[in-house]
Short mmCIF file of C-alpha atoms in Angstrom, two decimals:
data_model
loop_
_atom_site.label_atom_id
_atom_site.label_comp_id
_atom_site.label_asym_id
_atom_site.label_seq_id
_atom_site.Cartn_x
_atom_site.Cartn_y
_atom_site.Cartn_z
CA MET A 7 25.53 6.89 14.07
CA ALA A 8 25.70 9.91 11.74
CA ALA A 9 29.28 9.05 10.76
CA SER A 10 28.25 5.47 9.97
CA LEU A 11 25.37 6.64 7.78
CA LEU A 12 27.66 9.11 6.04
CA SER A 13 30.25 6.44 5.25
CA GLN A 14 27.53 4.09 3.93
CA ALA A 15 26.12 6.85 1.76
CA MET A 16 29.61 7.64 0.40
CA ARG A 17 30.20 3.98 -0.51
CA ARG A 18 26.84 3.72 -2.28
CA CYS A 19 27.47 7.01 -4.06
CA SER A 20 30.87 5.77 -5.26
CA ALA A 21 29.39 2.56 -6.64
CA HIS A 22 26.57 4.48 -8.29
CA VAL A 23 28.97 6.98 -9.92
CA CYS A 24 31.21 4.15 -11.16
CA ALA A 25 28.25 2.47 -12.86
CA ALA A 26 27.20 5.73 -14.53
CA VAL A 27 30.77 6.46 -15.69
CA ALA A 28 31.07 2.97 -17.17
CA VAL A 29 27.93 3.52 -19.25
CA ARG A 30 29.15 6.92 -20.44
CA ARG A 31 32.55 5.50 -21.44
CA ALA A 32 30.85 2.72 -23.39
CA LEU A 33 28.79 5.30 -25.27
CA SER A 34 31.74 7.66 -25.97
CA SER A 35 34.11 4.89 -27.11
CA GLY A 36 31.90 4.00 -30.02
CA ALA A 37 30.79 0.72 -28.54
CA ALA A 38 27.30 -0.52 -29.10
CA ALA A 39 24.65 1.39 -27.20
CA PRO A 40 23.55 -0.33 -24.00
CA SER A 41 20.56 -2.56 -24.38
CA VAL A 42 17.11 -1.67 -23.14
CA PHE A 43 17.65 -4.09 -20.27
CA THR A 44 20.90 -2.38 -19.26
CA ARG A 45 19.27 1.06 -19.32
CA PHE A 46 16.41 -0.35 -17.29
CA LEU A 47 18.83 -1.68 -14.65
CA LEU A 48 20.58 1.68 -14.49
CA LYS A 49 17.27 3.43 -13.92
CA LEU A 50 16.42 0.94 -11.18
CA SER A 51 19.78 1.58 -9.50
CA HIS A 52 18.97 5.32 -9.45
CA TYR A 53 15.57 4.63 -7.91
CA PHE A 54 16.66 2.18 -5.21
CA TYR A 55 19.70 4.29 -4.37
CA ASP A 56 17.44 7.24 -3.58
CA VAL A 57 14.88 5.13 -1.69
CA GLU A 58 17.54 3.43 0.44
CA ASN A 59 19.07 6.75 1.40
CA ILE A 60 15.66 8.10 2.39
CA LEU A 61 15.00 5.01 4.53
CA ASP A 62 18.40 5.32 6.22
CA TRP A 63 17.85 8.96 7.07
CA ASN A 64 14.31 8.27 8.26
CA GLY A 65 15.68 5.56 10.56
CA TRP A 66 18.33 7.91 11.91
CA LEU A 67 15.82 10.70 12.49
CA ARG A 68 13.47 8.28 14.28
CA THR A 69 16.30 7.11 16.55
CA GLN A 70 17.13 10.72 17.42
CA ALA A 71 13.46 11.41 18.18
CA ILE A 72 13.32 8.42 20.55
CA ILE A 73 16.47 9.59 22.34
CA ARG A 74 15.14 13.13 22.63
CA LYS A 75 11.72 12.06 23.94
CA ASN A 76 13.23 9.75 26.56
CA ARG A 77 15.92 12.06 27.90
CA LEU A 78 16.09 12.71 31.62
CA PHE A 79 14.10 15.82 32.51
CA GLY A 80 16.75 16.92 34.99
CA TYR A 81 15.98 20.64 34.72
CA ALA A 82 12.31 20.08 35.55
CA GLN A 83 13.22 17.80 38.46
CA LYS A 84 15.59 20.36 39.90
CA ASN A 85 13.28 23.34 39.57
CA PHE A 86 9.79 21.84 39.99
CA GLY A 87 10.28 18.49 41.73
CA ASN A 88 10.12 14.85 40.68
CA ASN A 89 6.32 14.66 40.46
CA VAL A 90 5.93 17.62 38.11
CA ALA A 91 8.85 16.41 35.98
CA ALA A 92 7.30 12.93 35.69
CA ALA A 93 3.92 14.40 34.74
CA TYR A 94 5.52 16.63 32.12
CA TYR A 95 7.44 13.69 30.65
CA ILE A 96 4.28 11.59 30.33
CA LEU A 97 2.37 14.38 28.61
CA THR A 98 5.19 15.15 26.17
CA LEU A 99 5.03 11.48 25.12
CA ARG A 100 1.29 11.98 24.55
CA GLY A 101 0.47 9.71 27.44
CA SER A 102 -1.97 10.31 30.28
CA PHE A 103 -1.91 9.95 34.07
CA ARG A 104 -3.86 10.37 37.28
CA PHE A 105 -2.54 11.65 40.60
CA ALA A 106 -3.13 9.61 43.76
CA GLY A 107 -6.22 10.80 45.60
CA GLN A 108 -7.65 12.54 42.50
CA SER A 109 -10.20 11.36 39.96
CA GLU A 110 -9.15 13.66 37.12
CA TRP A 111 -6.95 12.32 34.31
CA PHE A 112 -4.47 14.63 32.61
CA ARG A 113 -4.31 14.06 28.84
CA PRO A 114 -2.98 15.98 25.83
CA ASP A 115 -5.35 16.87 23.02
CA SER A 116 -5.20 15.49 19.48
CA ARG A 117 -2.38 17.92 18.63
CA GLY A 118 -0.31 16.99 21.66
CA ARG A 119 -1.09 20.20 23.56
CA PHE A 120 -1.94 20.03 27.26
CA SER A 121 -2.79 22.15 30.28
CA TYR A 122 -0.17 22.90 32.93
CA ASP A 123 -2.66 22.62 35.79
CA PHE A 124 -0.74 19.59 37.08
CA MET A 125 1.95 21.99 38.32
CA SER A 126 -0.44 23.31 41.00
CA THR A 127 -0.02 20.13 43.08
CA PRO A 128 3.72 19.47 43.14
CA ASP A 129 3.46 17.15 46.16
CA ALA A 130 0.95 14.76 44.55
CA GLN A 131 2.41 11.50 43.27
CA ILE A 132 1.23 9.68 40.17
CA GLU A 133 -0.90 6.58 40.73
CA GLU A 134 -2.01 5.55 37.20
CA VAL A 135 -0.18 5.96 33.90
CA ASP A 136 -1.32 5.13 30.36
CA LEU A 137 1.49 5.30 27.80
CA SER A 138 -0.15 3.09 25.17
CA GLY A 139 1.31 3.53 21.69
CA THR A 140 4.03 5.96 22.78
CA LEU A 141 7.80 5.83 22.19
CA ILE A 142 8.76 5.19 25.82
CA ASN A 143 11.84 3.03 26.36
CA HIS A 144 13.94 1.92 29.33
CA ASN A 145 15.81 5.24 29.43
CA GLY A 146 12.56 7.14 29.83
CA LEU A 147 11.70 5.17 32.96
CA GLU A 148 14.31 7.24 34.79
CA ASN A 149 11.74 10.05 34.81
CA LEU A 150 9.26 7.87 36.75
CA VAL A 151 11.40 6.02 39.29
CA LYS A 152 10.45 8.38 42.14
CA GLN A 153 6.74 7.61 41.75
CA ASN A 154 6.47 5.28 44.75
CA LYS A 155 2.67 5.11 44.54
CA LEU A 156 2.44 3.98 40.94
CA ARG A 157 -0.17 1.21 40.86
CA THR A 158 -1.23 0.95 37.22
CA LEU A 159 0.95 1.11 34.11
CA SER A 160 -0.12 0.49 30.51
CA VAL A 161 2.43 0.34 27.70
CA ARG A 162 0.11 -1.40 25.27
CA GLY A 163 1.45 -1.38 21.72
CA CYS A 164 4.67 0.52 22.54
CA PRO A 165 7.26 -0.34 19.85
CA GLU A 166 10.30 0.46 22.05
CA VAL A 167 9.25 -1.56 25.10
CA ASP A 168 11.62 -4.53 25.28
CA ASP A 169 13.26 -6.88 27.78
CA TRP A 170 15.49 -4.08 29.09
CA PHE A 171 12.39 -2.07 29.86
CA LEU A 172 10.88 -4.94 31.86
CA ALA A 173 14.15 -5.40 33.75
CA HIS A 174 13.92 -1.77 34.94
CA LEU A 175 10.40 -2.18 36.33
CA HIS A 176 11.79 -3.62 39.57
CA VAL A 177 11.77 -0.07 41.00
CA PHE A 178 7.97 -0.40 41.23
CA GLY A 179 8.11 -3.78 42.96
CA GLU A 180 6.34 -2.54 46.09
CA SER A 181 3.59 -0.53 44.40
CA LEU A 182 2.65 -1.80 40.92
CA VAL A 183 -0.63 -3.73 40.92
CA GLU A 184 -1.67 -3.73 37.26
CA LEU A 185 0.53 -3.96 34.16
CA ASP A 186 -0.52 -4.06 30.49
CA LEU A 187 2.21 -5.32 28.14
CA SER A 188 -0.09 -6.36 25.32
CA HIS A 189 1.00 -6.00 21.68
CA CYS A 190 4.61 -5.06 22.50
CA SER A 191 6.45 -6.75 19.65
CA ARG A 192 9.93 -6.77 21.22
CA ILE A 193 9.16 -8.59 24.48
CA THR A 194 10.50 -12.14 24.90
CA VAL A 195 10.24 -14.83 27.56
CA GLY A 196 13.52 -13.65 29.06
CA GLY A 197 12.10 -10.21 29.72
CA LEU A 198 8.93 -11.58 31.31
CA ALA A 199 11.08 -13.51 33.78
CA ALA A 200 12.19 -10.15 35.26
CA LEU A 201 8.62 -9.53 36.43
CA GLN A 202 9.28 -11.77 39.43
CA ASN A 203 10.36 -8.60 41.24
CA LEU A 204 6.83 -7.15 41.04
CA ARG A 205 5.64 -8.78 44.25
CA LYS A 206 2.40 -6.76 44.48
CA LEU A 207 1.28 -7.41 40.89
CA GLU A 208 -2.34 -8.63 40.65
CA ARG A 209 -3.22 -8.21 36.96
CA LEU A 210 -1.00 -8.75 33.92
CA ASP A 211 -2.00 -8.61 30.24
CA ILE A 212 0.36 -10.41 27.81
CA SER A 213 -1.92 -10.68 24.78
CA GLY A 214 -0.51 -10.21 21.30
CA LEU A 215 3.20 -10.79 22.04
CA PRO A 216 4.52 -12.24 18.74
CA ARG A 217 7.86 -13.42 20.15
CA LEU A 218 6.27 -15.89 22.56
CA GLN A 219 6.41 -19.28 20.86
CA ASN A 220 4.37 -21.08 23.54
CA PRO A 221 2.11 -18.45 25.13
CA GLY A 222 0.09 -21.03 27.07
CA LEU A 223 3.20 -22.40 28.74
CA VAL A 224 4.43 -18.86 29.45
CA ARG A 225 1.16 -18.08 31.19
CA ILE A 226 1.51 -21.18 33.40
CA LEU A 227 5.07 -20.23 34.33
CA LEU A 228 4.09 -16.63 35.09
CA GLU A 229 1.26 -17.76 37.35
CA GLU A 230 3.68 -20.01 39.23
CA MET A 231 6.17 -17.16 39.52
CA LEU A 232 3.47 -14.64 40.56
CA PRO A 233 0.87 -16.74 42.42
CA HIS A 234 -1.28 -13.74 43.36
CA CYS A 235 -1.40 -12.34 39.81
CA GLN A 236 -4.17 -12.89 37.27
CA VAL A 237 -2.55 -13.32 33.85
CA SER A 238 -4.83 -12.54 30.89
CA GLY A 239 -4.67 -12.41 27.11
CA VAL A 240 -3.50 -16.00 26.58
CA GLU A 241 -5.30 -19.32 26.80
CA TYR A 242 -3.60 -22.28 28.50
CA GLU A 243 -3.69 -24.45 25.39
CA GLN A 244 -2.37 -21.71 23.10
CA GLY A 245 0.85 -22.92 21.48
CA LEU A 246 1.01 -26.11 23.53
CA ILE A 247 -0.40 -28.30 20.74
CA GLN A 248 1.57 -27.88 17.53
CA PRO A 249 -0.40 -28.07 14.25
CA ASP A 250 1.64 -31.06 13.00
CA SER A 251 1.11 -32.97 16.23
CA GLN A 252 -2.59 -32.19 16.13
CA GLU A 253 -2.85 -33.46 12.53
CA GLN A 254 -0.99 -36.66 13.45
CA THR A 255 -3.34 -37.19 16.38
CA GLU A 256 -6.38 -36.70 14.16
CA ASP A 257 -4.93 -39.08 11.50
CA HIS A 258 -4.22 -41.69 14.16
CA HIS A 259 -7.73 -41.32 15.54
CA GLU A 260 -9.23 -41.63 12.04
CA ALA A 261 -7.14 -44.75 11.29
CA SER A 262 -8.23 -46.33 14.58
CA THR A 263 -11.85 -45.58 13.73
CA HIS A 264 -11.54 -47.24 10.32
CA THR A 265 -9.87 -50.29 11.89
CA GLY A 266 -12.66 -50.59 14.41
CA LEU A 267 -15.27 -50.35 11.68
CA ARG A 268 -13.59 -53.14 9.70
CA HIS A 269 -13.65 -55.40 12.75
CA LEU A 270 -17.35 -54.73 13.10
#
C-alpha cells in the first residue's frame, strides 16, 4: 500500500514539475507572459496537488489504524485467557460489554480510558456487546469467537461492517439472540443472506441500510429465512412500490374518475 502511494505521488510530482518547468521556459525564452487564466490554472494545480496528497495519506493512515485496532490480541489470550483478551479488545475499540451473570457494564470514558477491573473475573464470558460506531471489521471478530454465551451484539453505524463481517457471525449461531445492524452503509442483501446460520436469533434491526434497494422485500425474505426472528427498522411496503409506478397508478385512477364523471 505504501509503495503504491509512493509511486502515485512520484507520478503526480513529475507531472507537476513538468508543468512548472514549461512555464519557466516560456518566461525565459522571451515568449509572451502567460495569461491570467494560465497562472490561475497553475495555482489551482498546486492547490489540488497538495490536497490530493493529504487525502491519500489520510486514507492510508486510516487503513493502518483499522488494521491495528482489529489485530488478534494473541499475547493477551495466551497470558490472561480468551475472556480477558476479548474484553480488552472491546474496550480499546471504545465499545462496551457485560459479563454473563453480572449487571455491570464496562465502558471507557470520553477519552477512551477504562478500568481494568474486568481482569478480576477471567472465567466470566461476555454476554452483551455494544460496538456501535466503532471501527470493528471481520478480522476483529477473531478476538470474540470464543465467547460462546454472546447473546446481544450491536454494531450500529459501524463503517467497516460489511458482508464479510456478517459471513463470520456463524460462530455465534447457537447463542446470538439479538443483533443490531442498523446504519451500516456497506451491508448488502448478499451479506444478510448469511444470517441464516443464526438459528437462535429473535430480534434483528436492519434500519438505515442504504444499499438495500427493496427493504420491504428484504424484510419478508429474512422473516421467511428466520421464522422465529422479529425484524425491525423496515416497513413491508418500503421500496415495493416505485415512485413512477405509484404516479402511473394515480394518473390512471384520476383518468378513470374523470371518465366516470363524464358518463354521469
